[in-house]
mmCIF file of C-alpha atoms in Angstrom:
data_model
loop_
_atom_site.group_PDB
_atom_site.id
_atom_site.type_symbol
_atom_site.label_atom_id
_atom_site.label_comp_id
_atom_site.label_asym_id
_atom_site.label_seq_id
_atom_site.Cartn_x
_atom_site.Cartn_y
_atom_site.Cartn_z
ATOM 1 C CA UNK A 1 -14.702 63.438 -35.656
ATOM 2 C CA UNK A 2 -16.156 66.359 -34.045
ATOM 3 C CA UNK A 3 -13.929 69.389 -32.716
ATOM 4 C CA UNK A 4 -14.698 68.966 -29.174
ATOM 5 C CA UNK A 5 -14.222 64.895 -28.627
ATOM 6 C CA UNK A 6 -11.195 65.520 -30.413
ATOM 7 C CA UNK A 7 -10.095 68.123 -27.636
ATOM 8 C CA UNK A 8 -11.350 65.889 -25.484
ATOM 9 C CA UNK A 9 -9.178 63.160 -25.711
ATOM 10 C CA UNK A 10 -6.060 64.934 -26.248
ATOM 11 C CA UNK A 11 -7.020 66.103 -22.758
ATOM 12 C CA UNK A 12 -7.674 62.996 -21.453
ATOM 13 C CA UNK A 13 -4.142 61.504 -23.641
ATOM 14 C CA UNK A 14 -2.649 64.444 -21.945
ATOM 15 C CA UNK A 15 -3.485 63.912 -18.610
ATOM 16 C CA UNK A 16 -2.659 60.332 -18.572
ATOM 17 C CA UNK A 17 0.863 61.025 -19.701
ATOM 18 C CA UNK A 18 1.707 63.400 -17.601
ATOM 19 C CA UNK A 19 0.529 61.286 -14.514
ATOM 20 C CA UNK A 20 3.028 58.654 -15.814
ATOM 21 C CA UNK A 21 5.758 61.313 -16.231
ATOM 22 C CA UNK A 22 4.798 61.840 -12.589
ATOM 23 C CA UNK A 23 5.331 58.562 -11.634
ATOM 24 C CA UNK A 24 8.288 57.820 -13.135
ATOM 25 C CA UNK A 25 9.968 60.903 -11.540
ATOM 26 C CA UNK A 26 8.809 60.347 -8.468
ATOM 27 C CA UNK A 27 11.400 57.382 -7.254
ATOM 28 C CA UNK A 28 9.728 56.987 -3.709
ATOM 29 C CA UNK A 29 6.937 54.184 -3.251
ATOM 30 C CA UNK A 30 3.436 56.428 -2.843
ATOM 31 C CA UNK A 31 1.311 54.124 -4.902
ATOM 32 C CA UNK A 32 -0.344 52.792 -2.194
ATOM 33 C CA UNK A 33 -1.148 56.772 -1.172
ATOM 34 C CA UNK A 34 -2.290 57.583 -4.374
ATOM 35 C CA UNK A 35 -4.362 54.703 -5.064
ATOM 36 C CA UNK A 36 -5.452 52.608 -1.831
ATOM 37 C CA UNK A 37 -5.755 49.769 -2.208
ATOM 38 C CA UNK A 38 -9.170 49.535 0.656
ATOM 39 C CA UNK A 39 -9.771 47.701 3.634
ATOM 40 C CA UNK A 40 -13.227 45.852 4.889
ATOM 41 C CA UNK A 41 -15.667 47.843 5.527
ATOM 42 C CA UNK A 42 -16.237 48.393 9.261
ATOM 43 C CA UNK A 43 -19.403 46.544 11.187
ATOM 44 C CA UNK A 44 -21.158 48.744 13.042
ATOM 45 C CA UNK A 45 -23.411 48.017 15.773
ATOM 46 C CA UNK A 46 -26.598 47.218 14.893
ATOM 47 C CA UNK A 47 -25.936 45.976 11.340
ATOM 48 C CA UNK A 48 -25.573 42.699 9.729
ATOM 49 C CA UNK A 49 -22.560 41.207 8.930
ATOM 50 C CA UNK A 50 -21.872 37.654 7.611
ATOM 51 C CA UNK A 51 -19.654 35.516 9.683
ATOM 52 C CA UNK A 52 -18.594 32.369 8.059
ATOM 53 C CA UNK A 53 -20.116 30.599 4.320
ATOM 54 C CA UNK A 54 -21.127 27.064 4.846
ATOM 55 C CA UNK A 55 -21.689 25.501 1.420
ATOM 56 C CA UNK A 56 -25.158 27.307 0.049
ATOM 57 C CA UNK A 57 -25.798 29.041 3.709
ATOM 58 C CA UNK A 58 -24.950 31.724 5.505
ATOM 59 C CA UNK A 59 -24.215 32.281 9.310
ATOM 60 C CA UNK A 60 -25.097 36.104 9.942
ATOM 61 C CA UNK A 61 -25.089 37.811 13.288
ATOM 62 C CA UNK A 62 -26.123 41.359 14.232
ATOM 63 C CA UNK A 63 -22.967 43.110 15.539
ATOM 64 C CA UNK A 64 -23.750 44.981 18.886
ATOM 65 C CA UNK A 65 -21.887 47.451 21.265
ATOM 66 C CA UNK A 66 -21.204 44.621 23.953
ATOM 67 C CA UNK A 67 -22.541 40.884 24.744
ATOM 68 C CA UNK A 68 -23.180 38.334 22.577
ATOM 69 C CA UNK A 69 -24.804 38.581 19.052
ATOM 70 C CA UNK A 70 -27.894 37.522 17.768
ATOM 71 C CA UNK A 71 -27.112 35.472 14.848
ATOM 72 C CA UNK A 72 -29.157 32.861 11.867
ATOM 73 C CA UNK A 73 -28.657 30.928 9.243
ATOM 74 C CA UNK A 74 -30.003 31.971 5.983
ATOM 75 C CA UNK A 75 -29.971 31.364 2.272
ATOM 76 C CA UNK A 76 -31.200 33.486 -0.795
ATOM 77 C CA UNK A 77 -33.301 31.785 -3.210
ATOM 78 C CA UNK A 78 -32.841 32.424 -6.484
ATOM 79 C CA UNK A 79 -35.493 31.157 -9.814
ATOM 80 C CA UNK A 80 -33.904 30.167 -13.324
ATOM 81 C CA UNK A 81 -33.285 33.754 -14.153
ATOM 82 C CA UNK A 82 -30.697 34.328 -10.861
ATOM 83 C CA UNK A 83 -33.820 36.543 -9.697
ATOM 84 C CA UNK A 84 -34.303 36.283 -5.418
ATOM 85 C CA UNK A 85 -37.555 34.950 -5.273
ATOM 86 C CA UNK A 86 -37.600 34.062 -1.338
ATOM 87 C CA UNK A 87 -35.715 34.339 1.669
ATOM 88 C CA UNK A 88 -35.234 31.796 4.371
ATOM 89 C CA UNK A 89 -33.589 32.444 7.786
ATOM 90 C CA UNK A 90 -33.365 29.545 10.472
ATOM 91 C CA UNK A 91 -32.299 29.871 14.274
ATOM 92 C CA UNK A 92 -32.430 27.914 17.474
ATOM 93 C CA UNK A 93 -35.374 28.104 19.937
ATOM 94 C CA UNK A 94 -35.856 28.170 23.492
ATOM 95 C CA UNK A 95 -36.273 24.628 24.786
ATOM 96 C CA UNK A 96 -39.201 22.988 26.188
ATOM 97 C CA UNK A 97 -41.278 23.517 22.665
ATOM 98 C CA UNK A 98 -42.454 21.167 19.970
ATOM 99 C CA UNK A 99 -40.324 22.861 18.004
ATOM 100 C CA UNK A 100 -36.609 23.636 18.153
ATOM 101 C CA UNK A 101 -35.731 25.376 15.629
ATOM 102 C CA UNK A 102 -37.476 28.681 13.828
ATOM 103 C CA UNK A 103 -37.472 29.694 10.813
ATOM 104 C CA UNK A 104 -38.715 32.685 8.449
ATOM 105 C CA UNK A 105 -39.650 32.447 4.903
ATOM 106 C CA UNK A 106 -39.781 35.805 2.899
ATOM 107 C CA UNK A 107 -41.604 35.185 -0.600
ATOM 108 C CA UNK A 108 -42.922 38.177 -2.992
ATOM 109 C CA UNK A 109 -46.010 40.377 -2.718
ATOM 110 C CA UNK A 110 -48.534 39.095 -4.146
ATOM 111 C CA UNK A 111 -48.911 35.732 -3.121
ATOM 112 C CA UNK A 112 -52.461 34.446 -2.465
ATOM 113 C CA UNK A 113 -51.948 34.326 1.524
ATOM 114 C CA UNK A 114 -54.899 31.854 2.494
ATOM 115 C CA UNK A 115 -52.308 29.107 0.693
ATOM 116 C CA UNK A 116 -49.957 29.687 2.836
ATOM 117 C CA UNK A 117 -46.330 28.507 1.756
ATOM 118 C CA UNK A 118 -45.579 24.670 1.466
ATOM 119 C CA UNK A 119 -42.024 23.346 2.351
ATOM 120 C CA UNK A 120 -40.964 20.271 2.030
ATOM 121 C CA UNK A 121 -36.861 18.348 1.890
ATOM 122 C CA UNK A 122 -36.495 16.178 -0.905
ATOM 123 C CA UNK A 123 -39.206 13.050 -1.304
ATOM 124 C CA UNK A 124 -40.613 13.681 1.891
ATOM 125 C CA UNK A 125 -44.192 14.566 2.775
ATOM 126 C CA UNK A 126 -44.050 18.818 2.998
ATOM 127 C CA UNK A 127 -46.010 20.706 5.435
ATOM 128 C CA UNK A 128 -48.260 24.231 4.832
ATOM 129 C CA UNK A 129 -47.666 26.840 6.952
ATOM 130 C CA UNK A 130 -49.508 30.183 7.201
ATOM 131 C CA UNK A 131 -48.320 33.734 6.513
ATOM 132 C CA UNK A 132 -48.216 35.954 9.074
ATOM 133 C CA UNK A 133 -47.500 39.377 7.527
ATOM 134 C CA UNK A 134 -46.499 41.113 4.863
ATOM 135 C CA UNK A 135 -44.626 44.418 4.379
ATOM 136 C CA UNK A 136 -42.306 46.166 1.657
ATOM 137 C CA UNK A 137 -39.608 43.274 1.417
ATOM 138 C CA UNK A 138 -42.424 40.923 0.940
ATOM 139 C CA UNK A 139 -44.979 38.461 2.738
ATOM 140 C CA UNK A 140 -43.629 36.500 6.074
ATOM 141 C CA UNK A 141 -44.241 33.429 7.330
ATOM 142 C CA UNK A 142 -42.803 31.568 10.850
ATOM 143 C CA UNK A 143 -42.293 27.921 10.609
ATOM 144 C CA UNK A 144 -41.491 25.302 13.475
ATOM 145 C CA UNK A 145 -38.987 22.924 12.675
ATOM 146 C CA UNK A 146 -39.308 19.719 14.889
ATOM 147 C CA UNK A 147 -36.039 17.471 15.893
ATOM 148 C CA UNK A 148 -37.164 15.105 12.964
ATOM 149 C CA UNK A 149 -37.647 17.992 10.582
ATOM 150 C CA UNK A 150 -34.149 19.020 11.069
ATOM 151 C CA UNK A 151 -32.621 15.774 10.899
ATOM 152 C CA UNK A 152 -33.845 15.707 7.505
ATOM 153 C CA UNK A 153 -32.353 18.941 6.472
ATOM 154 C CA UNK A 154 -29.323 17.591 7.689
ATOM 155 C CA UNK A 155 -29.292 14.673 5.620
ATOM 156 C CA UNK A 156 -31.217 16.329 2.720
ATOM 157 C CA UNK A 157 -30.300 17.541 -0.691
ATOM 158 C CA UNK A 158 -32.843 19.796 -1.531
ATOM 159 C CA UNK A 159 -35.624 21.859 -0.237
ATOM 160 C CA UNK A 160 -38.634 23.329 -1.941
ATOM 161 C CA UNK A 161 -40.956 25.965 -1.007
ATOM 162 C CA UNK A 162 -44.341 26.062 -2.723
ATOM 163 C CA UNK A 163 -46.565 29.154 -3.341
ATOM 164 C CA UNK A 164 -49.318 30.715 -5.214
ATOM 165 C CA UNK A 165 -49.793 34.317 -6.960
ATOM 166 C CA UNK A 166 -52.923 35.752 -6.694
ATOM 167 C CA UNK A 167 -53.292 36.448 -10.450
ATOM 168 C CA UNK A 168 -52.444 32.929 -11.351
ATOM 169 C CA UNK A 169 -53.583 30.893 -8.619
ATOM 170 C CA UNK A 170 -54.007 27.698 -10.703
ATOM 171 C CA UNK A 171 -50.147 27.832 -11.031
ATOM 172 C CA UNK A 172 -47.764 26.909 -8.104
ATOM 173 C CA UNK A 173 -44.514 28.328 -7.758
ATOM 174 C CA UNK A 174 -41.996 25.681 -7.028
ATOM 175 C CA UNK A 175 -38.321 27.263 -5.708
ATOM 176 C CA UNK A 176 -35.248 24.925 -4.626
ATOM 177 C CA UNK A 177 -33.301 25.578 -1.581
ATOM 178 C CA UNK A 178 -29.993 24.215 -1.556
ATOM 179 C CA UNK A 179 -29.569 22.464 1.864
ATOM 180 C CA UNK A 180 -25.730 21.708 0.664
ATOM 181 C CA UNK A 181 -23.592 23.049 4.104
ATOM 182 C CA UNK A 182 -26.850 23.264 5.878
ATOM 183 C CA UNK A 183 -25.771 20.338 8.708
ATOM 184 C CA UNK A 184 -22.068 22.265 9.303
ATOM 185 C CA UNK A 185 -23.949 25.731 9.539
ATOM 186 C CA UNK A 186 -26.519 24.807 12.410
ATOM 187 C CA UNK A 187 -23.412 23.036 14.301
ATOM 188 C CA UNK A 188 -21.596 26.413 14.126
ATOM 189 C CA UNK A 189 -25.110 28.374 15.111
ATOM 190 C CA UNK A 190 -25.206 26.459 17.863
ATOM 191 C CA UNK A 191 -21.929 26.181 18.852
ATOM 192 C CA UNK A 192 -22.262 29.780 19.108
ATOM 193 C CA UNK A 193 -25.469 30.019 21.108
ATOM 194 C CA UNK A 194 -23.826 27.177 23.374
ATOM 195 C CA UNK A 195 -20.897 30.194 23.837
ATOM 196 C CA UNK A 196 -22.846 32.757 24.957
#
């Protein structure tokens, strides 16, 4: 063994004794002093914090200086390899549309945007839906959700977005999105939106 990692950890064998000599001498509690034990990190305004874990979703709200808080319901999608592949986020909408419910799905750059992403809830016919934009997270696009459509991701299992790379556009890209917790985590969104 070399010189200096010998020196070295008769240092380090050193240290770590005396700090127990230390201890031991010291008959007043200051453990907690010496090595806190941490708290939750503080929400600030303006960032995101999650609120409550519903099965597979989240509920997430921004936290602001006063008023109520914007706040979603969103999931992570993860492929065979525990890789995120795509992001979903759902949240009321004003009523009076078609639609009551929007949602975003984030999937990677590089997708071949005149396909659009296809969703679709277990067995059921899916829809295509175009992209709207992409930047540096990835490529964004805004779905609709109808009554019906969210009565069966109430009741559904399993979701599955569809896409297409453009370097292997002959090859669609299936991902699952649990919907498990998906019914309790709208009823709490809008429970909440019904509070402000």
């Amino acid at each position: 063994m070399k010189l200096i990692t010998k020196i070295g950890l008769l240092a380090l064998t050193a240290s770590l004794n005396f700090g127990n000599i230390a201890l031991a001498q010291d008959s007043t509690d200051t453990t907690t002093e010496e090595f806190p034990i941490g708290t939750e990190p503080e929400v600030l305004p303006g960032q995101t914090y999650t609120r409550e874990i519903f099965g597979d979703w989240e509920l997430m709200c921004i936290k602001v200086a006063e008023g109520p808080e914007p706040c979603e319901i969103g999931q992570l999608i993860l492929d065979e390899q525990a890789t995120p592949v795509s992001d979903v986020r759902i949240f009321p909408l004003p009523q009076g549309n078609a639609a009551i419910a929007g949602a975003t799905f984030i999937t990677p750059l590089g997708v071949l945007l005149q396909n659009g992403v296809i969703f679709g809830v277990d067995d059921k016919a899916p829809k295509q839906y175009p992209y709207q934009f992409c930047n540096n997270v990835g490529c964004v696009a805004r779905v609709g959700l109808t009554p019906l459509e969210l009565q069966t991701m109430r009741k559904g299992e399993l979701g599955t977005l569809t896409f297409r790379l453009a370097n292997a556009p002959e090859q669609p890209i299936k991902v699952g999105m649990s919907l498990k917790g998906f019914a309790a985590a709208f009823a709490a969104l809008l429970k909440l939106q019904l509070e402000k």
